[in-house]
Amino acid sequence: MSTTLPSRPLDPDTARSVAAPVLPTRSRLRPLGLGDVRITGGFWGERQGVNAAHTLGHILGRLESEGWLPNFDRGAAGTLPSGRRGREFSDSEVYKFLEATAWEIGRSDDPALERTFRGVVARVAAAQEADGYLNTEFGRPGQQPRWSDLEWGHELYCLGHLFQAAVARERTRPDADDGLLVIARRAADLVCEVFGADGIPAFCGHPEIEAALVELSRVTGDGRYAAQAALFVERRGHATLADIEWGRRYFQDDVPVRDTRALGGHAVRANYLAAGAVDVAVENDDEGLLTALRGQWARTRGRRTYITGGQGSHHQDEAFGDDWELPPDRAYSETCAGIASVMFSWRLLLSEGDATYADLIERTLFNVVATSPAADGRSFFYANTLHQRVPGVVPDPDATSPRASSSLRAPWFEVSCCPPNVARTLASLDAYIATADADGIQIHQYAPAEIRTTLDDGRPVALDVTTAYPADGRVRVRIAEDADAAWTLSLRVPEWATGAALRIDGADGRSESLPAAPGWARVRRAFHAGDVVQLELPMTPRVVVPDPRIDAVRGCVAVERGPEVWALESADLVNGADVGDVALAAGAIPVEKDGRVWVQLAHRTPVGEGWPYAPPTSTTIGDAEPVALVPYHDWGNRGPSTMRVWIPTS
């Protein structure tokens, strides 16, 4: 990996106008936004369609029916706290909905969504106080005073999501004149006044505002916001917040960010803080901070991340465990932690250009983000276990789940951070597909897409990507416009893709083959319209084994195919068998047939109903039979079942 902070600056106008969630003022890679990249179908295109057609409306309906949006109406009418509903952070879900809607309007230009967006903004604006303060839980007569509960109050966290919604709106519709950016700036000005260098020397128990302030600074050109983010990052780790039963590690206040070796504590908080710290490091040309964050990412990926890309193995505090503490049946792996991990990885990828970051993003997108929503986009997993021991319970479609660790996807939760977080991620996913640099274009994630952009010197580039990935491994990039001079097309070869092949078919009829080892496959030439660069990724199902230090799954294997992890679900076993009753037959290898991955499984005879420990000879293995696996992101769609990712070997 790079050890030198890139100094290539981004034009200030670009930082305000490109429709992308993250636009560093300096980076090795330049993000391409929604105006440059458009996903046109395939795996992610289908999910974006469901998100737009069903999920956004579902979320808005629940924000209304749960009273979380009407809280703003009560604030405007002066009737709070009477009738307020929802947790102390429920305001943030309204803001995440606004952000998701802003990105979707940027994709589709849907006039109905535009009307909805403006209506919600007007209700939020009406609740803002004269000095810019905006929160429905604190600050009014009968409520706790402002900033009186920084450990749990989430005031700054909520404002962070407001700022990100305003950034999304400004970058997708800079001339909208709907007032959202004004609302955000008034609130941000207040934050800088209250928490600046001469103000309250503290921060929010739930990081999020750090990354949001930096991006607000980038979109407005106001350096105060980025400076405030840097203050928040530097203040952490000095035992500032009150101690709690899980310790200050829960909200990353035990060790300074610069001295942290791996992400710890609450997994969402830790990743949000790390993402914001990367932004601060980039803005301030702070190589020391960036080096520390690279090390945290590497250790967390290598020792505290599930095979799915999920993070967080503790239920009680939604937190990381120690190194190698990755029990599959107790995997919390919160959906929001996966999304926050993508945010952290993406920022480091832009900073360095190392394909390893994009590999983890891909793994997390396919096996956490895609797993959360049901096929209809109206119910969700909050936590993502890797081993469901008992069949789930079908939730009431009109009820609100009191538990995050629901056994089947639920339509809504008392803490419903994940549904709008998924929605904003899917709506902005086009901006994570590709980047540019001084020499060319890099494609990080594979989906059918149109790429229309310019290189740094202003030369136009037009590419059309066609692929059925991950159904198959062929990625075809067709050049749609002649180039006057050579430039470089870089295609990511995932770390699992040993044996990948690259082929170039020129418009002039000549062909060429090049090596495609994991990392980057690069083609440099003066491209002509009609040239095709084709990447073939090996999609044969493969068995993987865990590091022996992961005690919870020692003696087990998992099956992967391409970027997808596959799971054994009891719906595919006969005679009511359970996933705990079988083992992978010795020497068996997975095979692909009829679009499914099949393995040879043998039934195990359990010890019995008495004392559960006995000599090895007391357990017998029956004859093996073929059983189909299911992509992990599709499990739980066929009703109550048991499931496991890690399968014992016989």
XYZ file of C-alpha atoms in Angstrom:
650
model
C 0.000 0.000 0.000
C 1.023 3.612 -0.488
C 2.774 5.342 2.395
C 2.706 8.839 0.938
C -0.397 10.974 1.039
C -1.381 11.952 -2.503
C -1.271 15.693 -3.068
C -3.190 15.847 -6.335
C -5.788 18.586 -5.709
C -9.418 18.507 -6.747
C -10.798 21.620 -8.370
C -13.067 23.427 -5.849
C -15.878 23.642 -8.381
C -15.682 19.872 -8.822
C -15.946 19.379 -5.072
C -19.286 21.161 -5.177
C -20.745 19.835 -8.401
C -19.932 16.132 -8.828
C -22.894 14.059 -7.652
C -20.987 11.732 -5.314
C -21.088 11.234 -1.524
C -17.329 11.776 -1.052
C -15.250 14.364 -2.914
C -11.799 14.786 -1.322
C -9.943 17.990 -2.026
C -6.891 15.824 -2.785
C -6.773 12.164 -3.653
C -5.023 9.595 -5.783
C -8.337 8.711 -7.451
C -11.077 11.141 -8.434
C -14.641 9.986 -7.748
C -17.100 9.817 -10.619
C -20.618 10.796 -9.702
C -24.147 10.024 -10.815
C -23.744 12.268 -13.835
C -20.692 10.268 -14.953
C -21.813 6.706 -14.193
C -25.218 5.136 -14.558
C -26.000 1.546 -13.538
C -28.267 0.194 -16.268
C -29.403 -3.188 -14.928
C -28.162 -6.448 -13.500
C -27.878 -7.398 -9.837
C -27.509 -3.872 -8.531
C -29.787 -2.274 -11.098
C -32.624 -4.531 -9.994
C -32.059 -3.619 -6.368
C -31.950 0.067 -7.172
C -35.265 -0.337 -8.958
C -36.864 -1.978 -5.923
C -35.353 0.687 -3.685
C -36.907 3.457 -5.766
C -40.259 1.791 -6.372
C -40.902 0.290 -2.935
C -38.342 0.948 -0.210
C -38.429 4.751 -0.214
C -42.223 4.787 -0.033
C -42.206 2.136 2.667
C -39.774 4.177 4.760
C -41.770 7.384 4.351
C -44.943 5.580 5.364
C -43.347 4.283 8.551
C -41.785 7.645 9.379
C -45.316 9.042 9.273
C -47.124 6.199 11.055
C -44.469 5.891 13.775
C -44.699 9.613 14.425
C -41.045 10.367 13.717
C -41.769 12.839 10.942
C -44.776 14.364 12.761
C -42.363 15.134 15.620
C -41.131 18.013 13.465
C -44.700 19.245 13.039
C -45.110 19.265 16.826
C -41.848 21.140 17.151
C -43.050 23.767 14.700
C -46.386 24.050 16.510
C -44.678 24.412 19.908
C -46.391 21.366 21.426
C -43.320 19.244 22.161
C -42.574 17.207 24.180
C -46.233 16.225 24.255
C -46.902 13.452 21.758
C -43.282 12.963 20.719
C -42.618 9.404 19.550
C -39.514 7.416 18.783
C -36.059 7.137 20.259
C -33.796 10.115 20.870
C -32.182 9.629 17.452
C -35.345 9.233 15.374
C -34.724 12.609 13.664
C -31.759 11.031 11.897
C -33.966 8.566 10.032
C -35.875 11.459 8.473
C -32.577 12.952 7.332
C -31.350 9.644 5.917
C -34.607 9.361 4.012
C -33.976 12.828 2.604
C -30.466 11.852 1.576
C -31.668 8.653 -0.107
C -34.390 10.612 -1.900
C -31.902 13.250 -3.048
C -29.657 10.621 -4.613
C -32.634 8.904 -6.238
C -33.852 12.190 -7.710
C -30.340 12.626 -9.062
C -30.633 9.217 -10.736
C -34.190 9.366 -12.028
C -35.381 12.983 -11.950
C -38.714 11.669 -10.637
C -41.133 14.623 -10.229
C -43.209 12.796 -7.605
C -40.115 12.227 -5.482
C -39.201 15.877 -5.958
C -42.544 16.939 -4.524
C -42.158 14.527 -1.625
C -38.662 15.782 -0.914
C -39.698 19.428 -0.819
C -42.628 18.621 1.423
C -40.435 16.895 4.003
C -37.831 19.678 3.876
C -40.538 22.258 4.587
C -41.650 20.328 7.688
C -38.063 20.057 8.935
C -37.423 23.755 8.307
C -40.469 24.751 10.306
C -39.055 23.047 13.401
C -35.643 24.753 13.303
C -35.088 27.285 16.064
C -33.983 30.861 15.517
C -30.304 30.231 16.283
C -30.114 27.170 14.039
C -30.664 24.457 16.668
C -32.682 21.552 15.316
C -33.738 18.528 17.362
C -37.104 17.211 18.505
C -35.857 15.468 21.686
C -33.917 18.223 23.458
C -33.946 21.911 24.226
C -37.597 22.863 24.640
C -39.516 23.428 27.895
C -40.158 20.035 29.437
C -37.218 18.432 27.614
C -33.629 17.932 28.663
C -31.388 20.934 27.931
C -29.385 21.061 24.724
C -26.100 19.128 24.709
C -26.814 17.755 28.208
C -26.397 14.089 27.280
C -23.528 13.839 24.809
C -23.006 10.170 25.675
C -26.480 9.052 24.519
C -28.358 12.067 23.201
C -27.281 11.782 19.534
C -27.893 15.492 18.847
C -24.703 15.893 16.829
C -25.208 12.490 15.213
C -28.619 13.575 13.947
C -27.189 16.817 12.601
C -24.509 14.844 10.779
C -27.175 13.039 8.809
C -28.898 16.360 8.128
C -25.640 17.695 6.693
C -25.173 14.643 4.486
C -28.709 15.042 3.148
C -27.948 18.671 2.311
C -24.701 17.683 0.574
C -26.526 15.063 -1.506
C -29.141 17.602 -2.516
C -26.601 20.304 -3.383
C -24.589 17.909 -5.537
C -27.551 16.457 -7.395
C -29.684 19.600 -7.690
C -27.483 22.642 -6.953
C -30.166 25.057 -8.144
C -33.049 23.486 -6.214
C -33.462 26.458 -3.849
C -35.516 24.354 -1.431
C -33.777 25.649 1.689
C -32.138 22.422 2.879
C -28.578 23.680 2.546
C -29.521 26.842 4.424
C -31.012 24.741 7.218
C -27.853 22.649 7.399
C -25.492 25.616 7.397
C -27.390 27.390 10.163
C -27.137 24.248 12.295
C -23.467 23.744 11.406
C -22.660 27.351 12.292
C -24.201 26.750 15.705
C -22.159 23.572 16.191
C -18.953 25.468 15.412
C -19.939 28.207 17.859
C -20.855 25.818 20.686
C -18.133 23.170 20.204
C -15.324 25.208 18.652
C -11.870 25.722 20.109
C -13.256 27.996 22.855
C -16.494 26.084 23.339
C -17.567 22.810 24.938
C -14.455 20.564 24.731
C -16.412 17.401 23.969
C -18.088 15.467 21.159
C -21.005 13.159 20.377
C -21.129 9.646 21.788
C -22.115 8.421 18.337
C -19.633 9.544 15.661
C -21.072 10.579 12.308
C -20.929 14.321 12.263
C -17.182 14.254 11.565
C -17.463 12.974 7.989
C -20.582 15.076 7.435
C -18.884 18.301 8.499
C -15.947 17.692 6.177
C -18.249 17.048 3.236
C -20.306 20.121 4.097
C -17.065 22.083 4.116
C -16.190 20.713 0.704
C -19.549 21.550 -0.800
C -19.714 25.081 0.633
C -16.042 26.030 0.689
C -16.354 26.972 4.389
C -13.242 25.708 6.170
C -14.756 26.138 9.640
C -16.716 22.935 9.238
C -13.678 20.812 8.400
C -11.773 22.414 11.279
C -14.587 21.488 13.651
C -14.493 17.896 12.397
C -10.763 17.790 13.141
C -11.415 19.024 16.685
C -13.974 16.276 17.239
C -11.535 13.610 16.001
C -8.639 14.851 18.144
C -10.767 15.121 21.295
C -11.650 11.435 21.280
C -9.803 8.882 23.341
C -9.063 11.020 26.398
C -11.849 9.771 28.710
C -13.957 12.865 28.082
C -17.366 11.214 28.090
C -18.811 9.604 31.191
C -17.933 5.955 31.686
C -20.622 3.339 31.026
C -21.115 -0.359 31.786
C -19.400 -1.395 28.537
C -16.561 1.038 29.058
C -15.562 4.099 27.100
C -14.392 1.839 24.291
C -18.069 1.639 23.328
C -17.896 5.166 21.911
C -14.152 5.179 21.086
C -13.189 7.410 24.003
C -10.569 5.106 25.560
C -7.640 5.510 23.136
C -6.883 8.458 20.816
C -7.594 7.784 17.163
C -3.903 8.111 16.294
C -2.970 5.407 18.812
C -5.725 2.906 18.004
C -4.506 -0.377 16.493
C -7.845 -1.863 15.381
C -11.454 -0.742 15.337
C -13.206 -1.524 18.596
C -16.307 -0.770 20.580
C -19.652 -0.186 18.870
C -19.032 -1.263 15.283
C -21.090 1.442 13.556
C -19.601 4.188 15.674
C -16.058 2.918 15.088
C -16.411 2.837 11.303
C -18.148 6.212 11.091
C -15.368 7.740 13.187
C -12.685 6.136 11.026
C -14.348 7.403 7.845
C -14.505 10.924 9.237
C -10.913 10.701 10.432
C -9.758 9.803 6.899
C -11.561 12.903 5.643
C -9.836 15.023 8.280
C -6.431 13.514 7.463
C -6.877 14.197 3.760
C -8.036 17.776 4.299
C -5.110 18.543 6.605
C -2.444 16.626 4.669
C -1.930 14.602 7.866
C 0.106 11.565 6.865
C 0.529 10.388 10.463
C -3.218 10.135 11.046
C -3.768 8.487 7.676
C -1.062 5.907 8.382
C -2.739 5.032 11.687
C -6.092 4.585 9.932
C -4.586 2.335 7.264
C -3.213 0.119 10.010
C -6.582 0.017 11.794
C -8.318 -0.975 8.580
C -5.826 -3.753 7.856
C -5.946 -5.272 11.345
C -9.733 -5.029 11.499
C -10.110 -6.677 8.111
C -7.636 -9.427 8.987
C -8.801 -10.248 12.505
C -12.251 -8.812 13.254
C -14.273 -9.200 10.063
C -16.621 -12.045 9.140
C -16.351 -13.900 5.856
C -19.372 -11.891 4.682
C -17.578 -8.609 5.319
C -19.806 -8.107 8.347
C -18.377 -6.574 11.491
C -19.404 -6.761 15.121
C -19.609 -9.977 17.162
C -21.214 -8.715 20.404
C -24.966 -8.395 20.757
C -25.199 -6.525 24.047
C -23.182 -3.531 22.885
C -23.332 -4.055 19.100
C -19.560 -4.120 19.208
C -16.403 -5.650 17.836
C -14.928 -8.512 19.801
C -11.249 -9.197 20.323
C -9.011 -10.450 17.534
C -10.358 -13.735 16.096
C -13.574 -13.497 18.143
C -15.980 -14.274 15.291
C -18.671 -16.712 16.457
C -21.091 -17.371 13.578
C -24.192 -17.947 15.703
C -23.556 -14.778 17.702
C -22.586 -12.654 14.718
C -24.294 -9.316 15.163
C -22.895 -7.925 11.938
C -25.240 -4.957 11.908
C -26.261 -3.787 8.448
C -25.295 -0.218 9.350
C -21.840 -1.414 10.405
C -21.401 -2.926 6.948
C -22.428 0.348 5.321
C -20.081 2.307 7.587
C -17.291 -0.139 6.697
C -17.892 0.614 3.012
C -17.609 4.317 3.810
C -14.260 3.796 5.563
C -12.879 1.546 2.828
C -14.009 3.879 0.029
C -12.186 6.842 1.506
C -8.954 4.876 1.830
C -9.403 3.579 -1.717
C -9.677 7.128 -3.045
C -6.625 8.105 -1.048
C -4.394 5.231 -2.162
C -5.872 3.404 -5.120
C -5.204 -0.023 -3.588
C -7.633 -2.622 -4.972
C -7.765 -4.433 -1.619
C -10.104 -1.752 -0.313
C -12.483 -2.312 -3.227
C -12.350 -6.064 -2.553
C -13.735 -5.572 0.948
C -16.334 -3.129 -0.368
C -17.499 -5.729 -2.882
C -17.673 -8.479 -0.261
C -19.652 -6.266 2.080
C -22.037 -5.014 -0.583
C -22.957 -8.491 -1.805
C -23.109 -10.218 1.570
C -24.303 -7.562 4.025
C -25.949 -4.674 2.192
C -27.710 -6.928 -0.325
C -28.729 -9.333 2.446
C -30.637 -6.848 4.573
C -33.639 -5.989 2.362
C -36.175 -8.590 1.301
C -36.847 -9.086 -2.380
C -39.794 -6.661 -2.206
C -37.784 -3.982 -0.393
C -40.258 -3.728 2.467
C -38.580 -5.705 5.256
C -35.012 -5.885 6.504
C -32.414 -7.641 8.559
C -30.900 -5.342 11.145
C -28.354 -7.926 12.319
C -26.911 -10.566 10.008
C -26.196 -13.842 11.759
C -24.109 -16.517 10.059
C -25.899 -19.372 11.841
C -29.621 -19.419 12.583
C -30.189 -22.275 15.037
C -33.979 -22.167 15.283
C -36.543 -21.326 12.596
C -37.498 -17.693 12.532
C -40.878 -16.208 13.358
C -42.789 -14.452 10.585
C -43.217 -10.829 11.721
C -46.489 -8.954 11.636
C -46.211 -6.708 8.550
C -47.919 -3.879 10.435
C -45.932 -4.214 13.660
C -42.662 -2.669 14.773
C -40.026 -5.143 15.862
C -38.655 -4.438 19.339
C -35.534 -6.455 18.615
C -32.720 -5.719 16.221
C -31.736 -9.382 16.036
C -35.021 -10.465 14.467
C -35.058 -14.039 13.211
C -36.572 -13.004 9.865
C -36.576 -9.693 8.026
C -38.907 -7.246 9.753
C -40.726 -4.280 8.189
C -39.592 -1.805 10.859
C -37.724 -1.618 14.130
C -37.910 0.537 17.237
C -34.360 1.418 16.227
C -34.747 1.634 12.460
C -31.401 3.011 11.352
C -30.781 0.227 8.837
C -33.669 0.623 6.330
C -32.921 4.252 5.392
C -29.191 3.532 5.528
C -29.643 0.771 2.958
C -31.828 3.102 0.894
C -29.251 5.894 0.737
C -26.488 3.418 -0.100
C -28.375 1.822 -2.985
C -29.524 5.181 -4.341
C -25.917 6.471 -4.461
C -24.273 3.215 -5.572
C -23.530 4.498 -9.099
C -20.882 6.742 -7.515
C -18.952 3.725 -6.175
C -18.512 2.007 -9.538
C -15.581 3.880 -11.070
C -12.994 6.616 -10.578
C -10.557 8.597 -12.702
C -6.997 9.809 -12.322
C -4.540 11.768 -14.419
C -3.931 8.741 -16.638
C -7.293 7.048 -17.065
C -10.343 5.278 -15.627
C -10.559 2.630 -12.911
C -13.557 0.289 -12.597
C -13.941 -0.994 -9.034
C -17.350 -2.681 -8.939
C -18.944 -4.636 -11.761
C -22.441 -3.929 -12.998
C -24.006 -3.092 -16.370
C -23.226 0.598 -16.652
C -22.646 3.595 -18.871
C -19.614 5.739 -18.071
C -19.425 9.165 -19.671
C -16.779 11.452 -18.216
C -13.565 13.329 -18.938
C -9.960 12.785 -17.964
C -8.086 15.442 -16.020
C -6.952 17.123 -19.216
C -10.521 17.403 -20.458
C -10.447 14.538 -22.954
C -13.844 12.789 -23.157
C -14.114 9.107 -22.284
C -17.146 6.939 -23.031
C -17.460 3.317 -21.896
C -20.289 0.800 -21.890
C -20.027 -2.071 -19.409
C -22.073 -5.215 -19.997
C -22.038 -8.106 -17.559
C -24.281 -10.574 -15.764
C -21.939 -10.489 -12.760
C -22.091 -12.236 -10.347
C -24.177 -14.790 -12.258
C -21.116 -15.175 -14.478
C -17.642 -13.705 -14.448
C -17.496 -12.052 -17.856
C -17.137 -8.266 -17.758
C -17.140 -6.613 -21.178
C -16.076 -2.974 -21.523
C -16.742 -1.418 -24.920
C -15.072 1.840 -25.844
C -17.681 4.198 -27.287
C -15.495 7.129 -28.318
C -12.139 7.539 -30.088
C -9.214 8.882 -28.104
C -6.616 11.279 -29.503
C -3.893 9.945 -27.205
C -3.226 6.940 -24.985
C -4.945 6.525 -21.647
C -5.202 3.614 -19.181
C -8.264 1.493 -18.448
C -7.854 -0.339 -15.129
C -10.096 -3.226 -14.145
C -10.030 -4.605 -10.612
C -9.208 -8.299 -10.336
C -10.568 -9.520 -6.964
C -8.195 -11.244 -4.568
C -10.110 -14.527 -4.951
C -9.863 -14.440 -8.780
C -6.667 -16.414 -9.374
C -6.697 -17.511 -13.003
C -8.521 -14.460 -14.359
C -7.900 -13.599 -18.003
C -7.965 -10.355 -19.962
C -8.658 -10.087 -23.678
C -8.588 -7.034 -25.929
C -10.519 -7.136 -29.184
C -9.707 -4.099 -31.262
C -12.107 -2.418 -33.609
C -9.494 -3.120 -36.286
C -9.975 -6.888 -35.849
C -6.754 -7.523 -33.924
C -6.866 -9.310 -30.562
C -4.487 -9.486 -27.641
C -4.382 -11.344 -24.328
C -2.783 -9.969 -21.174
C -2.198 -11.324 -17.661
C -4.817 -10.513 -15.046
C -3.446 -11.280 -11.598
C -5.355 -10.155 -8.480
C -5.051 -6.408 -8.088
C -5.315 -4.270 -11.219
C -5.423 -5.374 -14.845
C -4.384 -2.345 -16.864
C -4.680 -1.630 -20.578
C -2.999 1.480 -21.940
C -3.510 2.607 -25.511
C -5.111 5.183 -27.727
C -8.515 3.515 -27.725
C -10.872 3.588 -30.683
C -14.642 3.366 -30.693
C -15.563 -0.302 -30.883
C -12.530 -1.600 -28.968
C -13.573 -4.152 -26.371
C -11.697 -5.071 -23.210
C -13.048 -8.259 -21.679
C -12.225 -9.543 -18.207
C -12.990 -13.194 -17.432
C -13.198 -13.905 -13.713
C -13.197 -17.554 -12.560
C -16.574 -18.338 -11.004
C -16.087 -21.979 -10.063
C -17.459 -22.540 -6.545
C -14.657 -22.878 -4.012
C -14.256 -24.154 -0.484
C -12.510 -21.864 1.968
C -11.214 -22.629 5.452
C -10.957 -20.228 8.391
C -7.784 -19.107 10.073
C -7.196 -21.663 12.859
C -7.197 -18.847 15.408
C -10.942 -18.351 14.793
C -11.862 -20.985 17.376
C -15.619 -20.794 16.794
C -15.421 -22.292 13.286
C -12.361 -24.508 13.516
C -13.091 -27.740 11.644
C -15.650 -26.058 9.388
C -15.574 -24.796 5.819
C -17.538 -22.240 3.838
C -18.420 -22.109 0.155
C -17.925 -19.052 -2.034
C -18.596 -18.376 -5.667
C -17.278 -15.145 -7.067
C -17.991 -12.379 -4.534
C -20.885 -14.260 -2.950
C -20.832 -16.343 0.196
C -23.231 -19.292 0.063
C -25.241 -20.772 2.909
C -26.958 -24.010 3.807
C -30.647 -23.446 4.577
C -32.964 -26.036 6.084
C -35.507 -25.363 3.315
C -33.179 -27.367 1.041
C -32.891 -30.379 3.349
C -35.335 -33.288 3.181
C -37.466 -34.920 5.877
C -37.323 -31.955 8.203
C -33.599 -32.189 8.734
C -31.817 -29.324 10.429
C -28.620 -27.615 9.303
C -26.997 -28.873 12.505
C -27.570 -32.502 11.488
C -25.242 -32.585 8.494
C -21.580 -32.311 7.610
C -19.657 -31.903 4.373
C -18.645 -35.306 3.067
C -14.925 -35.989 3.179
C -13.208 -34.918 -0.024
C -16.373 -33.420 -1.498
C -16.048 -30.348 -3.697
C -18.881 -27.975 -4.579
C -20.307 -28.090 -8.081
C -22.534 -25.712 -10.011
C -25.707 -26.981 -11.638
C -28.867 -25.231 -12.829
C -27.765 -21.932 -11.343
C -27.243 -23.407 -7.880
C -24.193 -24.533 -5.984
C -24.391 -28.118 -4.730
C -22.395 -29.921 -2.069
C -22.315 -33.495 -0.844
C -23.628 -33.585 2.722
C -23.823 -36.515 5.083
C -26.149 -36.837 8.065
C -24.569 -37.059 11.489
C -26.036 -39.103 14.315
C -26.162 -36.919 17.410
C -24.839 -38.077 20.764
C -28.299 -38.323 22.307
C -30.632 -36.492 24.654
C -28.614 -36.991 27.824
C -25.117 -35.793 28.584
C -23.974 -34.091 25.340
C -20.310 -35.113 25.516
C -19.097 -38.550 24.442
C -16.174 -40.331 22.745
C -15.691 -39.597 19.020
C -16.922 -43.044 18.043
C -20.403 -42.283 19.379
C -21.180 -40.053 16.391
C -21.712 -41.800 13.061
C -21.799 -40.339 9.566
C -24.341 -41.562 7.036
C -24.201 -41.700 3.262
C -23.635 -38.425 1.438
C -26.254 -36.860 -0.789
C -26.267 -33.694 -2.927
C -27.802 -30.597 -1.329
C -28.187 -27.159 -2.901
C -26.860 -24.079 -1.173
C -28.337 -20.596 -1.433
C -26.550 -17.262 -1.824
C -26.295 -15.839 1.658
C -28.021 -12.618 0.547
C -31.090 -14.679 -0.418
C -31.510 -16.705 2.749
C -34.698 -16.250 4.747
C -36.830 -15.428 1.718
C -38.709 -18.737 1.796
C -40.163 -18.527 5.280
C -38.866 -19.714 8.645
C -35.749 -21.857 8.423
C -32.442 -22.630 10.025
C -29.243 -21.642 8.257
C -25.490 -21.815 8.502
C -22.559 -20.459 6.500
C -19.810 -22.513 8.148
C -20.391 -26.228 7.551
C -18.631 -28.902 9.654
C -16.521 -31.445 7.825
C -17.096 -35.157 8.385
